[in-house]
Amino acid sequence: MEFTDSQTERYSRHIILQDVGVEGQIKISEGKVLIVGAGGLGAPVALYLAAAGVGTIGIIDGDVVDLTNLQRQVIHFTPDVNKAKVLSAKEKIAQLNPEVKVIAYQELLSTYNIFDIIKEYDIVVDGTDNFPTKFLINDACVLAQKPFSHGGILRFEGQTFTYTPGNACYRCVFDSPPPPNVVPTCSQAGVLGSIAGMLGTIQATEVLKFLVNKGELLTNRILTFNALSMDFRTIRFGKNTNCPICGEHPSITGLQTYELPACDLKH
Amino acid sequence: MKIKVNGKTQEFNQAQIGLIELLQLNKVTNPELVSVQLNGLFVKREAYQETSLHENDEVDFLFFMGGGSLSTLNI
Ligand SMILES: [Zn+2]
């Protein structure tokens, strides 16, 4: 493919960047990224990927914009309250970069649709708040050999790592979801709004690195930070031989029943 | 005895400490919330009770953390 003058201008700061260049920008433009959740993490991820010129961005979220979202979900504005989140996100992306093709799934990710949806994309971004969905994304991506970026935030802290086939997965760290209602969600325990931006931009960066195939991804290590002390750490972890899905004797060979705690359903 | 907990050195008078006790000292009252890596290897949850730490051990606590958007799941 060849860039038009206006594309060359739009992406000039990438094109002059060593390790990206025209070649890298073409890879970004051909990239297909699925963002699960148009919330705190999905918002910055979608904005930065759209600005970077990712060719196709899929966004799946069944929710509508709520006033409490605006404290951190920076892709949604005050007039968007009560609008479908995927629609609100699609409108912003169209204004930011009309060249991006946005596929909006105004539905919930489930065992029934996940394989069909993720197979259309190069990489998946987990921007969800609940553990059943995080395990669903992990299991489907491991079984389908699909790279994904894990992200989690709570209060003043964040964690993220990147899965690529053959490397450690989420279940290598956490073999099964926590018991329902033991781990508070952001809606129960709160979250500093800008934390979502800190973590989401790291996830967006991982996606861009993955697309241009440069640098070292956060594979086999998990990055955690605490914004109060502003301490960042990466903890190395290998593939866990006891992992129930990617270990030596996997007990999980298909998708599980992933139940949401009752309080989350009501939200 | 010195142990590295989440990258920071902690000192103890005794020569060993139980993992559950160390978790409690670090304000982790519910072991179900945390995944523990000891000297680079994950400790099975069933083994938390019988695991103890010694001089120069390095231990990392990894916590469950949610994220951005709530209603993305439907079974
Ligand atoms: Zn695994």
Short mmCIF file of C-alpha atoms and ligand atoms in Angstrom, two decimals:
data_model
loop_
_atom_site.label_atom_id
_atom_site.label_comp_id
_atom_site.label_asym_id
_atom_site.label_seq_id
_atom_site.Cartn_x
_atom_site.Cartn_y
_atom_site.Cartn_z
CA MET A 1 0.00 0.00 0.00
CA GLU A 2 1.02 3.62 -0.48
CA PHE A 3 0.19 6.57 1.70
CA THR A 4 -1.43 9.73 0.36
CA ASP A 5 0.16 13.10 1.14
CA SER A 6 -2.27 13.71 3.96
CA GLN A 7 -1.63 10.28 5.45
CA THR A 8 2.13 10.84 5.26
CA GLU A 9 1.58 14.12 7.08
CA ARG A 10 -0.81 12.66 9.65
CA TYR A 11 1.56 9.84 10.55
CA SER A 12 4.80 11.80 10.05
CA ARG A 13 5.89 11.46 13.69
CA HIS A 14 5.65 7.70 13.35
CA ILE A 15 7.23 7.63 9.92
CA ILE A 16 10.33 9.54 11.05
CA LEU A 17 10.55 7.32 14.12
CA GLN A 18 13.31 4.75 13.92
CA ASP A 19 11.80 1.30 14.45
CA VAL A 20 8.46 2.37 12.96
CA GLY A 21 9.01 4.16 9.65
CA VAL A 22 6.81 3.75 6.58
CA GLU A 23 7.06 0.00 6.94
CA GLY A 24 5.82 0.04 10.53
CA GLN A 25 3.06 2.52 9.74
CA ILE A 26 1.83 0.23 6.97
CA LYS A 27 1.68 -2.63 9.49
CA ILE A 28 -0.29 -0.41 11.86
CA SER A 29 -2.66 0.57 9.05
CA GLU A 30 -3.21 -3.08 8.21
CA GLY A 31 -3.69 -4.02 11.86
CA LYS A 32 -6.96 -5.35 13.26
CA VAL A 33 -7.48 -4.93 17.00
CA LEU A 34 -10.43 -6.00 19.15
CA ILE A 35 -11.07 -3.97 22.29
CA VAL A 36 -13.26 -5.72 24.85
CA GLY A 37 -15.02 -3.06 26.89
CA ALA A 38 -15.37 0.62 25.98
CA GLY A 39 -14.75 1.66 29.56
CA GLY A 40 -11.85 3.03 31.59
CA LEU A 41 -9.19 0.99 29.81
CA GLY A 42 -10.90 0.64 26.44
CA ALA A 43 -11.29 4.43 26.12
CA PRO A 44 -7.60 5.39 26.05
CA VAL A 45 -6.73 2.25 24.09
CA ALA A 46 -9.31 3.10 21.41
CA LEU A 47 -8.26 6.75 21.20
CA TYR A 48 -4.53 6.06 20.89
CA LEU A 49 -4.97 3.20 18.45
CA ALA A 50 -7.30 5.31 16.32
CA ALA A 51 -4.88 8.24 16.41
CA ALA A 52 -2.05 5.86 15.43
CA GLY A 53 -4.06 4.77 12.39
CA VAL A 54 -4.85 1.16 13.24
CA GLY A 55 -6.82 0.02 10.21
CA THR A 56 -9.64 -1.86 11.90
CA ILE A 57 -10.78 -1.46 15.48
CA GLY A 58 -13.50 -3.70 16.84
CA ILE A 59 -15.17 -2.61 20.07
CA ILE A 60 -17.51 -4.82 22.04
CA ASP A 61 -19.59 -3.54 24.94
CA GLY A 62 -23.25 -3.98 25.78
CA ASP A 63 -23.46 -1.02 28.12
CA VAL A 64 -24.70 2.56 27.80
CA VAL A 65 -22.78 5.60 29.03
CA ASP A 66 -23.52 6.47 32.64
CA LEU A 67 -22.69 9.72 34.43
CA THR A 68 -20.33 7.83 36.79
CA ASN A 69 -18.29 6.68 33.75
CA LEU A 70 -17.19 10.17 32.74
CA GLN A 71 -14.68 10.48 35.61
CA ARG A 72 -12.29 8.16 33.71
CA GLN A 73 -13.79 6.87 30.43
CA VAL A 74 -12.38 9.72 28.36
CA ILE A 75 -13.85 8.65 25.02
CA HIS A 76 -17.37 9.45 26.31
CA PHE A 77 -18.56 13.04 26.81
CA THR A 78 -21.39 14.51 28.86
CA PRO A 79 -23.92 14.59 25.96
CA ASP A 80 -23.30 10.83 25.49
CA VAL A 81 -24.97 9.84 28.76
CA ASN A 82 -27.48 7.04 28.00
CA LYS A 83 -25.98 6.46 24.54
CA ALA A 84 -24.59 3.00 23.72
CA LYS A 85 -20.89 3.03 24.61
CA VAL A 86 -19.84 1.42 21.33
CA LEU A 87 -21.75 4.07 19.40
CA SER A 88 -20.25 6.90 21.45
CA ALA A 89 -16.76 5.45 20.91
CA LYS A 90 -17.35 4.98 17.19
CA GLU A 91 -18.41 8.64 16.81
CA LYS A 92 -15.28 9.92 18.56
CA ILE A 93 -12.98 7.71 16.52
CA ALA A 94 -14.65 8.89 13.30
CA GLN A 95 -13.86 12.47 14.27
CA LEU A 96 -10.34 11.71 15.39
CA ASN A 97 -9.37 9.60 12.40
CA PRO A 98 -11.96 8.91 9.69
CA GLU A 99 -9.62 6.41 8.03
CA VAL A 100 -10.12 3.90 10.82
CA LYS A 101 -12.75 1.25 10.20
CA VAL A 102 -14.70 0.70 13.42
CA ILE A 103 -16.76 -2.42 13.96
CA ALA A 104 -19.09 -1.88 16.90
CA TYR A 105 -20.55 -4.88 18.69
CA GLN A 106 -23.30 -3.67 20.93
CA GLU A 107 -23.54 -6.97 22.70
CA LEU A 108 -22.01 -8.98 25.49
CA LEU A 109 -19.02 -11.22 24.97
CA SER A 110 -19.91 -14.82 25.69
CA THR A 111 -18.87 -18.41 25.21
CA TYR A 112 -21.16 -18.41 22.15
CA ASN A 113 -19.71 -15.50 20.20
CA ILE A 114 -16.11 -15.11 21.40
CA PHE A 115 -14.41 -17.47 18.93
CA ASP A 116 -16.30 -16.01 15.95
CA ILE A 117 -15.41 -12.47 16.97
CA ILE A 118 -11.74 -12.86 17.90
CA LYS A 119 -10.86 -14.78 14.75
CA GLU A 120 -11.30 -11.53 12.77
CA TYR A 121 -8.51 -9.77 14.71
CA ASP A 122 -4.73 -9.86 15.13
CA ILE A 123 -4.78 -9.09 18.84
CA VAL A 124 -7.34 -8.61 21.62
CA VAL A 125 -7.28 -5.99 24.39
CA ASP A 126 -8.90 -6.95 27.67
CA GLY A 127 -10.47 -3.80 29.09
CA THR A 128 -13.02 -5.52 31.30
CA ASP A 129 -13.77 -5.17 34.97
CA ASN A 130 -14.85 -8.66 35.91
CA PHE A 131 -13.02 -11.93 36.35
CA PRO A 132 -15.40 -14.22 34.47
CA THR A 133 -14.76 -12.17 31.31
CA LYS A 134 -11.01 -12.01 31.96
CA PHE A 135 -10.88 -15.81 32.21
CA LEU A 136 -13.15 -16.17 29.18
CA ILE A 137 -10.81 -13.95 27.12
CA ASN A 138 -7.75 -15.83 28.37
CA ASP A 139 -9.17 -19.26 27.68
CA ALA A 140 -10.55 -18.41 24.24
CA CYS A 141 -7.29 -16.68 23.23
CA VAL A 142 -5.09 -19.54 24.48
CA LEU A 143 -7.28 -22.14 22.75
CA ALA A 144 -7.40 -20.08 19.53
CA GLN A 145 -3.71 -19.08 19.79
CA LYS A 146 -4.66 -15.40 19.69
CA PRO A 147 -2.45 -12.75 21.33
CA PHE A 148 -4.06 -10.50 23.95
CA SER A 149 -3.20 -7.73 26.37
CA HIS A 150 -4.43 -8.21 29.93
CA GLY A 151 -5.21 -5.15 32.00
CA GLY A 152 -6.50 -4.65 35.51
CA ILE A 153 -6.91 -1.59 37.70
CA LEU A 154 -8.18 -1.00 41.20
CA ARG A 155 -8.04 2.02 43.48
CA PHE A 156 -4.50 3.37 42.80
CA GLU A 157 -2.99 0.26 41.24
CA GLY A 158 -2.71 -1.36 37.86
CA GLN A 159 -1.34 -4.53 36.31
CA THR A 160 -0.82 -5.65 32.74
CA PHE A 161 0.90 -8.33 30.71
CA THR A 162 0.79 -9.51 27.13
CA TYR A 163 0.02 -13.04 26.02
CA THR A 164 1.35 -14.44 22.79
CA PRO A 165 1.05 -18.12 21.81
CA GLY A 166 3.65 -20.28 23.56
CA ASN A 167 4.14 -17.83 26.41
CA ALA A 168 2.62 -17.68 29.89
CA CYS A 169 -1.10 -16.98 30.19
CA TYR A 170 -3.40 -15.46 32.84
CA ARG A 171 -4.14 -18.89 34.31
CA CYS A 172 -0.39 -19.45 34.77
CA VAL A 173 -0.64 -16.69 37.41
CA PHE A 174 -4.20 -17.18 38.62
CA ASP A 175 -5.42 -20.73 38.05
CA SER A 176 -9.09 -19.92 38.58
CA PRO A 177 -11.33 -16.89 39.18
CA PRO A 178 -11.55 -15.57 42.73
CA PRO A 179 -14.69 -16.54 44.66
CA PRO A 180 -17.56 -14.16 43.74
CA ASN A 181 -17.60 -10.85 45.62
CA VAL A 182 -14.24 -11.43 47.34
CA VAL A 183 -12.37 -9.05 45.07
CA PRO A 184 -14.00 -5.64 44.88
CA THR A 185 -14.62 -4.15 41.46
CA CYS A 186 -13.91 -0.52 40.60
CA SER A 187 -17.60 0.24 41.09
CA GLN A 188 -17.38 -1.16 44.61
CA ALA A 189 -13.93 0.02 45.74
CA GLY A 190 -13.31 3.04 43.54
CA VAL A 191 -10.49 3.86 41.16
CA LEU A 192 -8.50 7.02 40.53
CA GLY A 193 -9.61 8.06 37.04
CA SER A 194 -6.17 8.76 35.61
CA ILE A 195 -5.01 5.24 36.52
CA ALA A 196 -7.18 3.99 33.68
CA GLY A 197 -5.22 6.24 31.33
CA MET A 198 -1.87 5.09 32.73
CA LEU A 199 -2.71 1.46 32.21
CA GLY A 200 -4.67 1.85 28.98
CA THR A 201 -1.84 3.71 27.27
CA ILE A 202 0.56 0.92 28.26
CA GLN A 203 -1.83 -1.59 26.68
CA ALA A 204 -2.10 0.57 23.53
CA THR A 205 1.70 0.72 23.38
CA GLU A 206 1.94 -3.06 23.61
CA VAL A 207 -0.53 -3.39 20.74
CA LEU A 208 1.46 -0.98 18.56
CA LYS A 209 4.72 -2.79 19.39
CA PHE A 210 3.03 -6.05 18.50
CA LEU A 211 1.76 -4.67 15.18
CA VAL A 212 5.11 -3.20 14.12
CA ASN A 213 6.93 -6.19 15.60
CA LYS A 214 9.50 -4.13 17.48
CA GLY A 215 10.86 -4.20 21.02
CA GLU A 216 10.08 -6.68 23.76
CA LEU A 217 6.49 -7.33 24.71
CA LEU A 218 5.36 -7.81 28.28
CA THR A 219 5.33 -11.56 27.78
CA ASN A 220 6.32 -13.81 30.69
CA ARG A 221 6.35 -10.76 32.96
CA ILE A 222 3.66 -8.73 34.57
CA LEU A 223 3.97 -4.99 35.04
CA THR A 224 2.38 -3.62 38.19
CA PHE A 225 2.32 -0.11 39.50
CA ASN A 226 1.06 1.75 42.52
CA ALA A 227 0.31 5.35 41.67
CA LEU A 228 0.43 6.52 45.30
CA SER A 229 4.10 5.59 45.64
CA MET A 230 4.58 5.80 41.83
CA ASP A 231 6.47 2.53 42.01
CA PHE A 232 6.57 0.48 38.82
CA ARG A 233 7.72 -3.16 38.87
CA THR A 234 7.90 -5.94 36.35
CA ILE A 235 7.72 -9.39 37.86
CA ARG A 236 8.99 -12.22 35.70
CA PHE A 237 6.92 -15.36 35.58
CA GLY A 238 7.34 -18.38 33.40
CA LYS A 239 4.81 -20.66 31.86
CA ASN A 240 3.40 -22.61 34.82
CA THR A 241 3.69 -26.36 34.25
CA ASN A 242 0.58 -26.77 36.44
CA CYS A 243 -1.45 -24.23 34.42
CA PRO A 244 -4.90 -25.75 33.87
CA ILE A 245 -5.05 -24.54 30.25
CA CYS A 246 -1.49 -24.22 28.90
CA GLY A 247 0.41 -26.48 31.32
CA GLU A 248 1.70 -30.00 30.82
CA HIS A 249 -1.58 -31.73 31.62
CA PRO A 250 -4.34 -29.22 30.84
CA SER A 251 -7.69 -29.92 32.47
CA ILE A 252 -9.39 -27.19 30.42
CA THR A 253 -9.89 -28.04 26.78
CA GLY A 254 -12.98 -25.93 26.04
CA LEU A 255 -14.68 -22.83 27.34
CA GLN A 256 -16.04 -22.98 30.88
CA THR A 257 -19.19 -21.63 32.42
CA TYR A 258 -18.21 -18.21 33.61
CA GLU A 259 -20.69 -16.79 36.07
CA LEU A 260 -20.91 -13.18 37.07
CA PRO A 261 -21.44 -12.41 40.73
CA ALA A 262 -25.00 -11.26 41.36
CA CYS A 263 -23.97 -7.77 42.42
CA ASP A 264 -22.21 -7.19 39.10
CA LEU A 265 -25.27 -8.25 37.15
CA LYS A 266 -27.35 -5.65 38.90
CA HIS A 267 -24.62 -2.98 38.77
CA MET B 1 16.73 -13.06 58.45
CA LYS B 2 16.05 -11.01 55.35
CA ILE B 3 13.40 -11.76 52.74
CA LYS B 4 12.57 -9.80 49.61
CA VAL B 5 8.84 -9.16 49.43
CA ASN B 6 7.63 -7.55 46.22
CA GLY B 7 11.15 -6.32 45.54
CA LYS B 8 11.67 -4.76 48.97
CA THR B 9 13.71 -6.26 51.79
CA GLN B 10 11.88 -7.14 55.00
CA GLU B 11 13.72 -8.18 58.19
CA PHE B 12 12.63 -10.75 60.73
CA ASN B 13 14.09 -11.92 64.03
CA GLN B 14 13.25 -15.57 63.49
CA ALA B 15 15.01 -17.92 61.04
CA GLN B 16 11.84 -18.78 59.13
CA ILE B 17 8.32 -17.52 58.69
CA GLY B 18 5.15 -19.17 57.43
CA LEU B 19 3.73 -17.88 54.18
CA ILE B 20 0.31 -17.27 55.73
CA GLU B 21 1.90 -15.26 58.54
CA LEU B 22 3.95 -13.24 56.04
CA LEU B 23 0.79 -12.53 54.05
CA GLN B 24 -0.97 -11.36 57.20
CA LEU B 25 1.97 -9.13 58.17
CA ASN B 26 1.61 -7.58 54.71
CA LYS B 27 -2.09 -6.99 55.30
CA VAL B 28 -3.27 -9.77 53.03
CA THR B 29 -5.93 -11.30 55.23
CA ASN B 30 -7.54 -13.42 52.52
CA PRO B 31 -5.04 -15.69 50.74
CA GLU B 32 -7.64 -16.27 47.99
CA LEU B 33 -6.95 -12.74 46.76
CA VAL B 34 -3.34 -13.36 45.92
CA SER B 35 -1.12 -15.50 43.77
CA VAL B 36 2.30 -16.12 45.29
CA GLN B 37 5.57 -16.59 43.48
CA LEU B 38 8.46 -17.90 45.58
CA ASN B 39 11.93 -17.66 44.04
CA GLY B 40 10.36 -17.51 40.60
CA LEU B 41 7.95 -20.42 40.99
CA PHE B 42 4.24 -20.26 41.76
CA VAL B 43 3.13 -21.80 45.03
CA LYS B 44 -0.01 -23.91 44.70
CA ARG B 45 -2.83 -22.44 46.73
CA GLU B 46 -3.26 -25.72 48.61
CA ALA B 47 0.37 -25.46 49.72
CA TYR B 48 0.21 -21.96 51.23
CA GLN B 49 -0.38 -23.37 54.71
CA GLU B 50 2.71 -25.59 54.71
CA THR B 51 5.05 -23.15 52.93
CA SER B 52 7.62 -21.21 54.91
CA LEU B 53 10.23 -18.69 53.91
CA HIS B 54 13.90 -18.59 54.76
CA GLU B 55 16.91 -16.27 54.49
CA ASN B 56 17.27 -14.61 51.06
CA ASP B 57 13.98 -15.96 49.71
CA GLU B 58 12.30 -13.72 47.16
CA VAL B 59 8.55 -13.65 47.21
CA ASP B 60 6.08 -11.77 45.04
CA PHE B 61 2.41 -11.26 45.68
CA LEU B 62 0.23 -10.84 42.60
CA PHE B 63 -3.28 -9.61 43.25
CA PHE B 64 -6.47 -10.04 41.33
CA MET B 65 -7.34 -6.74 39.67
CA GLY B 66 -10.43 -5.91 37.66
CA GLY B 67 -10.52 -3.16 35.11
CA GLY B 68 -12.47 -0.80 32.98
CA SER B 69 -15.82 -1.93 31.74
CA LEU B 70 -18.49 -3.92 33.50
CA SER B 71 -21.12 -5.37 31.24
CA THR B 72 -19.25 -7.31 28.64
CA LEU B 73 -20.27 -10.80 29.66
CA ASN B 74 -23.35 -12.76 28.99
CA ILE B 75 -23.75 -16.52 29.18
ZN ZN C 1 -1.12 -20.81 31.30
#
